[in-house]
Tab-separated table of C-alpha atoms and ligand atoms in Angstrom:
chain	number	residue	atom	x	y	z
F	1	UNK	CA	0.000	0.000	0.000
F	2	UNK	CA	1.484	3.441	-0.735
F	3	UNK	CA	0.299	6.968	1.205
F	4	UNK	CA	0.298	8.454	-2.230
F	5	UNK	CA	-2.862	6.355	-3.093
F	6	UNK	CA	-4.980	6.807	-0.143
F	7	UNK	CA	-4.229	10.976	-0.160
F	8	UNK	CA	-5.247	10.939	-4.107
F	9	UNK	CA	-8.379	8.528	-3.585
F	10	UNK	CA	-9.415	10.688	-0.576
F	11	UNK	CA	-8.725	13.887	-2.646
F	12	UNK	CA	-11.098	12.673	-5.447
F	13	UNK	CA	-14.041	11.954	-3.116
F	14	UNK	CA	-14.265	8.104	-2.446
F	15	UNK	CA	-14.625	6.254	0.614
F	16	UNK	CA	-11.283	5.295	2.675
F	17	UNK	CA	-11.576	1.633	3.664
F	18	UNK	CA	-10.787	0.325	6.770
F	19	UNK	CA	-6.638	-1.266	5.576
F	20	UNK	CA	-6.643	2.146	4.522
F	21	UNK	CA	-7.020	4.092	7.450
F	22	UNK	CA	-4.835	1.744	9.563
F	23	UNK	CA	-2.175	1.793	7.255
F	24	UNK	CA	-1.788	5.638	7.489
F	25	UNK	CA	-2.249	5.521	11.390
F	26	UNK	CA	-0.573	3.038	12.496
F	27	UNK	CA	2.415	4.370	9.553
F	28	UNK	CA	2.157	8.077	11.205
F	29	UNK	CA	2.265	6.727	15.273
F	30	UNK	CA	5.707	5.016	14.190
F	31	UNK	CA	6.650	7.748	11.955
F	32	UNK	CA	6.932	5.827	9.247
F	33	UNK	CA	4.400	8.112	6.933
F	34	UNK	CA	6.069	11.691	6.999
F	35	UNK	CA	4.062	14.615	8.237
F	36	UNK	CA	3.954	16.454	4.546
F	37	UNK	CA	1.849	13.023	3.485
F	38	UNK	CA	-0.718	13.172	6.166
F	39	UNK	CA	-0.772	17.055	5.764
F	40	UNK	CA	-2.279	16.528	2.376
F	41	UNK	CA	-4.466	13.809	3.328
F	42	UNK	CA	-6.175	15.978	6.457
F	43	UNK	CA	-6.392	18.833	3.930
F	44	UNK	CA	-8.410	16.242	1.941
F	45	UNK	CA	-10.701	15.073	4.402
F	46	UNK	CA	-10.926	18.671	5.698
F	47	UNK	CA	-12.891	19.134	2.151
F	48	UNK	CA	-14.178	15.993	1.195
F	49	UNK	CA	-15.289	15.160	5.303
F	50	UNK	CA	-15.842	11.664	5.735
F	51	UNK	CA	-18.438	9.075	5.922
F	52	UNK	CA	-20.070	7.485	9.074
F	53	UNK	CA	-18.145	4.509	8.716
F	54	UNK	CA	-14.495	6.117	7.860
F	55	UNK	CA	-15.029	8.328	11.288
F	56	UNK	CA	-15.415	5.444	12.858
F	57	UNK	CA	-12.686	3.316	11.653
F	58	UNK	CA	-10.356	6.404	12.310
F	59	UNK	CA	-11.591	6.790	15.311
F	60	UNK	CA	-10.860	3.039	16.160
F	61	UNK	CA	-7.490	3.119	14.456
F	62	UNK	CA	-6.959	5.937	16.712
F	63	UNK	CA	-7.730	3.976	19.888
F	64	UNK	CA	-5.718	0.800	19.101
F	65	UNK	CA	-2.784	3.244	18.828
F	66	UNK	CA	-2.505	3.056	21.978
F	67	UNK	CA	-3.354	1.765	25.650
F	68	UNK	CA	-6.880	1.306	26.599
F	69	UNK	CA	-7.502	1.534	30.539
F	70	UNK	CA	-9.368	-1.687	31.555
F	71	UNK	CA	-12.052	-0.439	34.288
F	72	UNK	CA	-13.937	-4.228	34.718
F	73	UNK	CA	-12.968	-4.687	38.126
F	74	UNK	CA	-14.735	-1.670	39.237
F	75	UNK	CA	-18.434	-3.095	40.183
F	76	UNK	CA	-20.992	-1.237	38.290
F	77	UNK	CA	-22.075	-0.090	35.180
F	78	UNK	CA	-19.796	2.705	34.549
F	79	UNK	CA	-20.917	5.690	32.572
F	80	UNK	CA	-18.554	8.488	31.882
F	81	UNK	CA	-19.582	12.321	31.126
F	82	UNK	CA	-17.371	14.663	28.783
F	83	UNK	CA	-18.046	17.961	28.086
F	84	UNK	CA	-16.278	19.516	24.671
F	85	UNK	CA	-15.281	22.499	27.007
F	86	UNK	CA	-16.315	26.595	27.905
F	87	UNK	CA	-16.227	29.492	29.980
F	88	UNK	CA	-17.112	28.424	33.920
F	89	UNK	CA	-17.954	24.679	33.479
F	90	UNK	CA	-17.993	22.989	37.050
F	91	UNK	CA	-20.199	20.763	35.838
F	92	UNK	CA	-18.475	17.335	36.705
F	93	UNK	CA	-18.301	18.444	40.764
F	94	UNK	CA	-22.356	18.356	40.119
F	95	UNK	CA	-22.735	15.295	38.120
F	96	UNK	CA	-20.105	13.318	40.086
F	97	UNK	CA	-21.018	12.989	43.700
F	98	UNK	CA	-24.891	13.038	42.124
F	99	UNK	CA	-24.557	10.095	40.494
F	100	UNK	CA	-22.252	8.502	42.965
F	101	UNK	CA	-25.028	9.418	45.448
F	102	UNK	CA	-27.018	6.792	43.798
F	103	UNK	CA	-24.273	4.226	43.637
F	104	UNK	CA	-23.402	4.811	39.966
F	105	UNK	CA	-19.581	4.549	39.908
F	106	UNK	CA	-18.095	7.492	38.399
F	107	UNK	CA	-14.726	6.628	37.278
F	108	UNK	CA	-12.940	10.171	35.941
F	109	UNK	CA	-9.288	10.538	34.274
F	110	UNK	CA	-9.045	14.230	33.664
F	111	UNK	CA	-6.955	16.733	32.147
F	112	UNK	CA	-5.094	20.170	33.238
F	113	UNK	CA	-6.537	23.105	31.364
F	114	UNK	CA	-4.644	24.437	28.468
F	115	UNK	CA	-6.496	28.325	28.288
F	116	UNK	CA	-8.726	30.546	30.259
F	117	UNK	CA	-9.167	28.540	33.332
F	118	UNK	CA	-7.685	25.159	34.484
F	119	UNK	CA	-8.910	22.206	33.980
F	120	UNK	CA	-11.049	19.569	36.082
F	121	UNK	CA	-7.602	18.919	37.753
F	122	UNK	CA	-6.530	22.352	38.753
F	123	UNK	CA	-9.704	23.415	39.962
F	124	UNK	CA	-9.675	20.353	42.635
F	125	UNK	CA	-6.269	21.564	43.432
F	126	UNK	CA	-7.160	24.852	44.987
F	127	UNK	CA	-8.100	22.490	47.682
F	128	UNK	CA	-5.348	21.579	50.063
F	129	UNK	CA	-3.895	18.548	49.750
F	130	UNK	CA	-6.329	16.943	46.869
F	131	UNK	CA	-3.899	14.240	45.649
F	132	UNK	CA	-4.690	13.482	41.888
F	133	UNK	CA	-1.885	11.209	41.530
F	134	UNK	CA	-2.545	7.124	42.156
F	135	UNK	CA	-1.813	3.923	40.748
F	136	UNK	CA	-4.348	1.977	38.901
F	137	UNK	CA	-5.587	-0.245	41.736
F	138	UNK	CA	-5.645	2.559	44.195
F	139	UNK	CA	-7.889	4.284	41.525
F	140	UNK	CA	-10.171	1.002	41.111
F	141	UNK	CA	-10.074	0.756	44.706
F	142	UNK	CA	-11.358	4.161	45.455
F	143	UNK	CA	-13.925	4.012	42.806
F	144	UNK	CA	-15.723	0.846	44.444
F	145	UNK	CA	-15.180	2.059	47.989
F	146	UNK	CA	-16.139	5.802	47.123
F	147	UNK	CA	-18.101	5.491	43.802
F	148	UNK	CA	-16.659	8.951	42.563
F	149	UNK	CA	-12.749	8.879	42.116
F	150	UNK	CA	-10.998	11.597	39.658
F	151	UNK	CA	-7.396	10.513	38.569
F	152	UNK	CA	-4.754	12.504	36.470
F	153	UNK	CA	-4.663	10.924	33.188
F	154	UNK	CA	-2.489	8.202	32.669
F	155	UNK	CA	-0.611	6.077	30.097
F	156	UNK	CA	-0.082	6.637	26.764
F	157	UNK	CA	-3.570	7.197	25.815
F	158	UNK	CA	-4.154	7.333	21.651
F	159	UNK	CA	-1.134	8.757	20.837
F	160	UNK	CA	-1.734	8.618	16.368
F	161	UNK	CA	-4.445	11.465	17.957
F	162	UNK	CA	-1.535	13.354	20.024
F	163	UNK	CA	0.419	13.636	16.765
F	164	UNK	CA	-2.273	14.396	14.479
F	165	UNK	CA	-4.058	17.159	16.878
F	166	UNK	CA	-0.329	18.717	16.517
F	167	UNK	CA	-0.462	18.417	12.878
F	168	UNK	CA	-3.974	19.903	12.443
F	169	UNK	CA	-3.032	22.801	14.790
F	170	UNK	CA	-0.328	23.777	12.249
F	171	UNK	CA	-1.615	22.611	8.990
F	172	UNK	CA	-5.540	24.872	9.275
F	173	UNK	CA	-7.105	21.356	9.974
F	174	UNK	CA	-8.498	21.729	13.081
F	175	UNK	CA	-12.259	22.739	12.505
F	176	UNK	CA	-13.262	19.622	10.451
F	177	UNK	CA	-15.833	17.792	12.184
F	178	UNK	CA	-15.083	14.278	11.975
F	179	UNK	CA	-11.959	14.985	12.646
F	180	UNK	CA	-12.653	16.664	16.096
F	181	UNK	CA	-15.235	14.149	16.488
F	182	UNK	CA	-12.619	11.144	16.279
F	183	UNK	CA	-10.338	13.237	18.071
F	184	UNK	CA	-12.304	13.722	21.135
F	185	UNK	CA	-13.994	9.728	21.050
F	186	UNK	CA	-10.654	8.079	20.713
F	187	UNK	CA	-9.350	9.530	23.957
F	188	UNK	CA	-12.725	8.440	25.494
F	189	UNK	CA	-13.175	5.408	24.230
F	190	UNK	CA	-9.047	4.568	25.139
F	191	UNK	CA	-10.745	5.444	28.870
F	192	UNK	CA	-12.726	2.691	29.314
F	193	UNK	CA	-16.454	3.963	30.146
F	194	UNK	CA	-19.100	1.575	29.102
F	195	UNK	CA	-21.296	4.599	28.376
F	196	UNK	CA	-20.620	7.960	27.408
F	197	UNK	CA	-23.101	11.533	27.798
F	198	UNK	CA	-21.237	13.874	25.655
F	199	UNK	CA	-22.214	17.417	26.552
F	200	UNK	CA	-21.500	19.303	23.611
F	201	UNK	CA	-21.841	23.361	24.534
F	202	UNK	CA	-23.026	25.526	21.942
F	203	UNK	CA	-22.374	30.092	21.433
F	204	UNK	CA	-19.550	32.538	22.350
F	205	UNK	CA	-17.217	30.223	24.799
F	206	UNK	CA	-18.096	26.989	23.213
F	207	UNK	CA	-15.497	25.630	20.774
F	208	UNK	CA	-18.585	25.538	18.401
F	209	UNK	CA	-20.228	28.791	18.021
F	210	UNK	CA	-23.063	28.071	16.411
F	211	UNK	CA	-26.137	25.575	17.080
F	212	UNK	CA	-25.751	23.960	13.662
F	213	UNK	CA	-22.449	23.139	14.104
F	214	UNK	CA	-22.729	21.695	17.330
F	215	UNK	CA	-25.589	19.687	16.399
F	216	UNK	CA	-23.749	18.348	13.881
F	217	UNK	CA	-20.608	17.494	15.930
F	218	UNK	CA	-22.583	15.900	18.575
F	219	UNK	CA	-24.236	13.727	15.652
F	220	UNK	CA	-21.081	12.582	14.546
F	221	UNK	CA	-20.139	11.775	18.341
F	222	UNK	CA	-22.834	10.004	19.210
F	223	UNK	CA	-22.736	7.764	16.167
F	224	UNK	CA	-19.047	7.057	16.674
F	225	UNK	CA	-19.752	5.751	20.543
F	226	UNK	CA	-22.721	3.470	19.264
F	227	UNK	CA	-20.810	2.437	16.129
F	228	UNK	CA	-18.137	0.992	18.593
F	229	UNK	CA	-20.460	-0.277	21.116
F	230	UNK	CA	-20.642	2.659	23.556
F	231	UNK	CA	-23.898	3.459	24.434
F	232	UNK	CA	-23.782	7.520	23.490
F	233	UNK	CA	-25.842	10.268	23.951
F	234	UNK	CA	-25.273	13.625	23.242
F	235	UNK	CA	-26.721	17.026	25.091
F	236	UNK	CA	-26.637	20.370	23.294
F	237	UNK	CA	-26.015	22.794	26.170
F	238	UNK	CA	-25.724	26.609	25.830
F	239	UNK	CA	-22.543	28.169	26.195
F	240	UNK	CA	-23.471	31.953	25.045
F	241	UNK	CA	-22.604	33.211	28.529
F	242	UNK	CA	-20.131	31.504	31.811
F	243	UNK	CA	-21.941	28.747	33.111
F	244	UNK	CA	-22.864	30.027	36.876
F	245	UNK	CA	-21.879	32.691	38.053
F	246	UNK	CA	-17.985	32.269	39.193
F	247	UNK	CA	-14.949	31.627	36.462
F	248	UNK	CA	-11.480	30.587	37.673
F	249	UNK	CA	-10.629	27.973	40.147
F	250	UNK	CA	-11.183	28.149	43.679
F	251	UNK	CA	-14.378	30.232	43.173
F	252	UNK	CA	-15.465	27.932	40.924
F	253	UNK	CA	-15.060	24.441	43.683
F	254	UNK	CA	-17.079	27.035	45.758
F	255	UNK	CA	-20.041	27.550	43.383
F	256	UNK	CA	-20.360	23.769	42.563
F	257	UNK	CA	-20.089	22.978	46.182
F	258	UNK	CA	-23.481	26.037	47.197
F	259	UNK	CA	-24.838	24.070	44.321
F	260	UNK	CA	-24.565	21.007	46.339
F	261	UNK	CA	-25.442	22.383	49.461
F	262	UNK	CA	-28.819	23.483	47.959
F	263	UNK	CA	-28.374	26.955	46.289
F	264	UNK	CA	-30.333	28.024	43.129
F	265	UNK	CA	-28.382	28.643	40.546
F	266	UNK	CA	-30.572	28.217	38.433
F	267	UNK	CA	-28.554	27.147	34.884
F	268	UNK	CA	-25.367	25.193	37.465
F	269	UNK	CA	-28.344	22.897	39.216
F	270	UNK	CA	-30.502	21.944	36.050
F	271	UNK	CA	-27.573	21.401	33.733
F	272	UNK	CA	-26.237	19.098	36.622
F	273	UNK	CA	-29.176	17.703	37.140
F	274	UNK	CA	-29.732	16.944	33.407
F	275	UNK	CA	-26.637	15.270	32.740
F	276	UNK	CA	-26.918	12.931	35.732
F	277	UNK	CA	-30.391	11.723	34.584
F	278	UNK	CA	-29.025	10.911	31.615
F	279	UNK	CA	-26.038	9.109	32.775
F	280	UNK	CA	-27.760	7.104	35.330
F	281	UNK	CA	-30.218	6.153	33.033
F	282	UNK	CA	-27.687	5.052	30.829
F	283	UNK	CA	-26.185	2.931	33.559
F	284	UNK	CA	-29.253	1.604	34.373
F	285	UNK	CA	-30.072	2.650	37.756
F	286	UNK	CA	-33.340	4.303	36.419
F	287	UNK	CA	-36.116	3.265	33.924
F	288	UNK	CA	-36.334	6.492	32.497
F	289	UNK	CA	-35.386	9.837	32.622
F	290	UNK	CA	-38.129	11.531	34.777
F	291	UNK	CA	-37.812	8.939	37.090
F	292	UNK	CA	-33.813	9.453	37.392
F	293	UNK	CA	-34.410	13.305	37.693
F	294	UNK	CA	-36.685	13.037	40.566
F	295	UNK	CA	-34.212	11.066	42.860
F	296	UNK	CA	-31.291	12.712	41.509
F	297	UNK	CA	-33.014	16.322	42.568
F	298	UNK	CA	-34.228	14.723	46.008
F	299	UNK	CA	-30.271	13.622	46.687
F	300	UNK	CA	-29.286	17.516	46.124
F	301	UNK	CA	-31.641	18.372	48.449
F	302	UNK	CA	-31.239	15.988	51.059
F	303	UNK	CA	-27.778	16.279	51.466
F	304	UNK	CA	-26.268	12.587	49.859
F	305	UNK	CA	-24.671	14.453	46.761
F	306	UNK	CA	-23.009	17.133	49.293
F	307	UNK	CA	-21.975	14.056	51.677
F	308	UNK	CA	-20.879	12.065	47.950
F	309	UNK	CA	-18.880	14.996	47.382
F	310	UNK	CA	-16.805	15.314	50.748
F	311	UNK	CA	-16.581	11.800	50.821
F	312	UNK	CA	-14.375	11.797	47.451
F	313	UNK	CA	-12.616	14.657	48.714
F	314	UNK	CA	-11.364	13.180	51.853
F	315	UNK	CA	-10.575	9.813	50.329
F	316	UNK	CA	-8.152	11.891	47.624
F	317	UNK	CA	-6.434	13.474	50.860
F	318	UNK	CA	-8.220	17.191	50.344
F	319	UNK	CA	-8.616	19.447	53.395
F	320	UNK	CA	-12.291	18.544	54.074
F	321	UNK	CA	-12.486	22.404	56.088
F	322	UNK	CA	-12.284	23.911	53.173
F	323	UNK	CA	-15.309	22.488	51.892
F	324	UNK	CA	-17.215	22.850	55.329
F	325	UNK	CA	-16.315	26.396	55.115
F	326	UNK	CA	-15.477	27.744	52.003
F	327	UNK	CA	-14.151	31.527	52.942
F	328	UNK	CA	-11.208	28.593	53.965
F	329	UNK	CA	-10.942	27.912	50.228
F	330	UNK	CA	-7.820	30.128	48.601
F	331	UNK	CA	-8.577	34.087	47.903
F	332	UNK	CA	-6.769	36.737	46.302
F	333	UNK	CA	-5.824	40.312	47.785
F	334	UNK	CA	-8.239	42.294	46.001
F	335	UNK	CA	-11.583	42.648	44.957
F	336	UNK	CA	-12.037	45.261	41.693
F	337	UNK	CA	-15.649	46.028	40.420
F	338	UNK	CA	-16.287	46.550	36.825
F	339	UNK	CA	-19.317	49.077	36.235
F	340	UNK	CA	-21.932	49.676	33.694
F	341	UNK	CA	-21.394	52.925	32.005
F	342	UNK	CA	-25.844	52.786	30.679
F	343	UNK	CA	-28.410	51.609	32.388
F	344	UNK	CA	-30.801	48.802	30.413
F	345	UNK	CA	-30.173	45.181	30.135
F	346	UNK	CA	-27.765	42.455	29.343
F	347	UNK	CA	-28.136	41.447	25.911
F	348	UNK	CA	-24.879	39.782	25.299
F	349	UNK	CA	-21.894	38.002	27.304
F	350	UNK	CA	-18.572	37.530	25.167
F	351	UNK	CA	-17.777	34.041	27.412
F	352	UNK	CA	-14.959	33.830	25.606
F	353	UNK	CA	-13.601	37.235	26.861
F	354	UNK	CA	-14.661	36.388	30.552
F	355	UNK	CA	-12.886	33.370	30.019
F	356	UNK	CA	-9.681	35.531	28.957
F	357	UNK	CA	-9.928	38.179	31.223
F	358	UNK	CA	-9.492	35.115	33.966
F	359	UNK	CA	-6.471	33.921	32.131
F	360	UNK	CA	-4.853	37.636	32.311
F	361	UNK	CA	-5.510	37.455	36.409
F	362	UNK	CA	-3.451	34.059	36.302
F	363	UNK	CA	-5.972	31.515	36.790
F	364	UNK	CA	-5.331	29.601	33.704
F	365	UNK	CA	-2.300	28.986	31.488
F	366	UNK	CA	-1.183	30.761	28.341
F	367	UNK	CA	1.586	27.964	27.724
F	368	UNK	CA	1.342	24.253	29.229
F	369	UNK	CA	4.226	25.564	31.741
F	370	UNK	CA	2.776	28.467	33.291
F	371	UNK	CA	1.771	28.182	36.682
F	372	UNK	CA	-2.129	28.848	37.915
F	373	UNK	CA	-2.911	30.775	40.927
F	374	UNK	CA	-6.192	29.336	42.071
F	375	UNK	CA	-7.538	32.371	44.508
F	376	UNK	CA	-7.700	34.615	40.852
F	377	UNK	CA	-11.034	34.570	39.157
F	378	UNK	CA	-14.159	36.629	37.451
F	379	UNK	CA	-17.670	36.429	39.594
F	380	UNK	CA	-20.323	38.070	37.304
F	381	UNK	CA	-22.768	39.829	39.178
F	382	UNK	CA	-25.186	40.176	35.891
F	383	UNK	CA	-26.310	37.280	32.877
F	384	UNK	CA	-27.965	38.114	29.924
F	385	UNK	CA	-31.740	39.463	30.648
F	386	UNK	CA	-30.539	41.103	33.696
F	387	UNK	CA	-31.681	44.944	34.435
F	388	UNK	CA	-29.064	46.616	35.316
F	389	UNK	CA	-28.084	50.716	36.289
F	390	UNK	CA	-25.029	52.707	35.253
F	391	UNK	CA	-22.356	52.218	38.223
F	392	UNK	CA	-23.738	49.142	39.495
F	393	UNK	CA	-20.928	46.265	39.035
F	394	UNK	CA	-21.207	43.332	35.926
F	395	UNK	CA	-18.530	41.598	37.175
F	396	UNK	CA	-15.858	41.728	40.569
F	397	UNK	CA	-12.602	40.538	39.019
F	398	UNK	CA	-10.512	38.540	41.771
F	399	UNK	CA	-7.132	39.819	41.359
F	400	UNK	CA	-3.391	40.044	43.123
F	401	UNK	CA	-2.904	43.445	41.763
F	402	UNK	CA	-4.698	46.457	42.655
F	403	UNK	CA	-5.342	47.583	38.851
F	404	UNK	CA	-5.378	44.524	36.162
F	405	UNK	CA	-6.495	47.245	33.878
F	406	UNK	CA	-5.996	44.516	31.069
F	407	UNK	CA	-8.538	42.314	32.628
F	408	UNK	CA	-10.755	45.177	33.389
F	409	UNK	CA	-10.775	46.519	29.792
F	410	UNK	CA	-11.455	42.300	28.359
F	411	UNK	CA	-14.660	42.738	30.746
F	412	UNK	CA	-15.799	46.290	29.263
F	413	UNK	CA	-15.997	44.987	25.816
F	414	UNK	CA	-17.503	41.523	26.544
F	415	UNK	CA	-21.068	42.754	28.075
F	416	UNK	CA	-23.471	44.736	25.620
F	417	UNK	CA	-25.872	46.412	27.274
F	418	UNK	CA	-29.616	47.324	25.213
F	419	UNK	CA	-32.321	49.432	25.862
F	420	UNK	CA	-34.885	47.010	25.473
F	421	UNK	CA	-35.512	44.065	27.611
F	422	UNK	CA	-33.735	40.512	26.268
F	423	UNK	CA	-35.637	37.195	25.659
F	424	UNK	CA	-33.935	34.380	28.122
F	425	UNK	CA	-31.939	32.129	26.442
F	426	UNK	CA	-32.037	28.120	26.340
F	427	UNK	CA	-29.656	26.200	28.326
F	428	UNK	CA	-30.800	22.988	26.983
F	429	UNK	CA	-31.192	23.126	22.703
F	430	UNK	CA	-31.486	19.146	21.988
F	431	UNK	CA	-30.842	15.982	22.840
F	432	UNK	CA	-29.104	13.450	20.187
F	433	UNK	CA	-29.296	9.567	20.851
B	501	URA	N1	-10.527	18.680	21.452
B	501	URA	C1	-9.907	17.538	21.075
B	501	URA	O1	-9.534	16.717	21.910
B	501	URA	N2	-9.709	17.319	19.763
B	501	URA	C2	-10.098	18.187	18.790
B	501	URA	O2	-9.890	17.923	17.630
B	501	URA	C3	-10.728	19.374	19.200
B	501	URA	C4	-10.946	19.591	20.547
């Protein structure tokens, strides 16, 4: 077989078959195939796209590259949530101890955050002590004792997509959908899960900015997992503002944590809530959906999430008083409003600049070696369809300097303020099964 042939076939439209694909994998993981080679051919499938079944294959190809984490001695059906990414998402310290509070197992390798705030990782780590670092068994182990562990990830985890994610980043083939589609299931699929909720976010922070894109990336998600025998289901969540309230780290363990102990926020506790359903459903637990939302809401008020939640703290070594009081949690020196200049009401949140006017105050990395400071962070004090009045405060920017006039100025330009009152906006759009 010869990588001339596959680019040329894939340039003039036809289907890849399954020798195909392997043979250029498997040839670029050993670096056999040179980069110039499968330049051309991701140029081609950035055009052409592929069908249902090539995604697939790639994204299996992908997979076999590497290690797969085998998860069957943890007891349980075990159903794993992944979220393609935005501005304030604390969703997994909702959905975690929720379904754990119904003895789902909730098995979770995450990543450190490469942008505006950390990752699932770093935001743990603003609490003392929270040890993401374990072996395999001591992972398994917590998982059936606990039901909720979260683990740095580990292993060499699909590296043909490692390589080819670099290549795409410098070649203008990132924004091809089955390409981000196989990019994203390989690395879950390597992980093990038995069943997957994808929660694919949608507007201004979302890596997808509009809802016909995302539709169509979930689509191609969801058919990937069931093609290879995951059952899938995707959720098209909005991600035109922050999720919550609170963007950085430590304010954001806070939020999640109110969340558990009862508080309202509105968008935080029915995304949460909405995502668990699904996933214990999934996992069996629950019949159906309505059924899994009424327990799931009657564990958040009771208590059993919160107690789910300092459970899995304490078991990963994390100072459990910062969690029973959360001033305890880490906080920077200063606190700087950002005013309205009009009076009317929010119209429009630039999540993306929130997200970036975080990163400025240091809470999340511009390069993979830059150090987060986890007491930074944004809390907006308005969301779109708000009323607000000239000098009250949109946002209070957590900061270690008395004037992050760079931050400030990110903030000014992300809110637009109109005259005339603004529809809400969906949090949920669709889901895709
Ligand atoms: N995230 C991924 O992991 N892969 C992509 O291609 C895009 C986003």
């Amino acid at each position: 077989m010869r990588m001339v042939d596959i680019i040329s076939k894939k340039r003039n439209g036809d289907e890849l078959n399954e020798q195909e694909i392997a043979f250029f994998i498997d040839g670029y993981t050993k670096g056999t195939i040179p980069d110039y080679q499968v330049s051309a051919l991701l140029m081609a499938i950035y055009f052409n796209g592929m069908t249902e079944k090539e995604t697939a294959t790639l994204t299996q190809a992908m997979v076999d590259s590497g290690e797969t984490i085998d998860l069957s001695k943890i007891e349980g059906h075990i159903v794993d949530k992944h979220s393609t990414g935005g501005v304030g998402d604390k969703i997994t310290f909702i959905t975690g101890p929720l379904v754990a509070s119904v003895g789902v197992p909730v098995a979770k390798m995450s990543g450190r955050g490469l942008g505006h705030t950390g990752g699932t990782l770093d935001k743990l780590e603003s609490i003392s002590g929270f040890n993401i670092e374990m072996t395999k068994e001591e992972f398994i182990q917590n998982v059936n004792t606990n039901k909720l562990s979260v683990a740095g990830q580990t292993g060499n985890l699909a590296p043909a997509d490692k390589k080819l994610y670099a290549l795409r980043d410098v070649t203008a083939t990132v924004d091809s959908i089955p390409l981000i589609a196989g990019s994203i299931m390989s690395k879950k699929l390597a992980s093990g899960a038995a069943s997957i909720v994808l929660d694919v976010k949608t507007g201004s922070g979302a890596f997808m900015k509009t809802l016909e894109e995302s539709k169509e990336l979930a689509r191609e998600m969801v058919n990937i997992g069931n093609n290879l025998g995951r059952n899938t289901i995707g959720v098209i969540s909005d991600m035109s503002q922050p999720l919550g309230y609170e963007v950085g780290n430590a304010n954001e363990i806070k939020e999640a944590v109110e969340v558990l102990q009862g508080k309202k926020v509105d968008d935080l506790r029915r995304l949460g809530l909405e995502l668990a359903a699904h996933m214990t459903v999934l996992a069996g637990a629950f019949s159906d959906y309505e059924q899994a939302y009424h327990n799931l809401e009657a564990n958040l008020d009771n208590g059993k999430a919160f107690q789910a939640f300092r459970t899995f703290v304490k078991a990963q070594g994390g100072n459990i008083e910062m969690i029973d009081d959360l001033s305890k949690l880490p906080k920077a020196k200063y606190d700087v409003e950002v005013k309205a200049e009009t009076d009317g009401y929010v119209s429009e949140i630039d999540a993306e600049a929130i997200g970036i006017a975080a990163m400025y105050l240091g809470a999340g990395r511009a390069t993979k070696d830059d150090e987060i400071d986890h007491s930074v962070g944004v809390t907006l004090m308005k969301k779109i369809g708000d009323p607000v009045k000239a000098g009250e405060p949109l946002v209070v920017l957590h900061s270690q300097t008395e004037n992050p006039e760079d931050s400030v100025a990110k903030v000014q330009h992300a809110y637009n303020i109109t005259a005339e009152e603004t529809a809400p906006i969906e949090l949920i759009y669709e889901v895709i099964k």
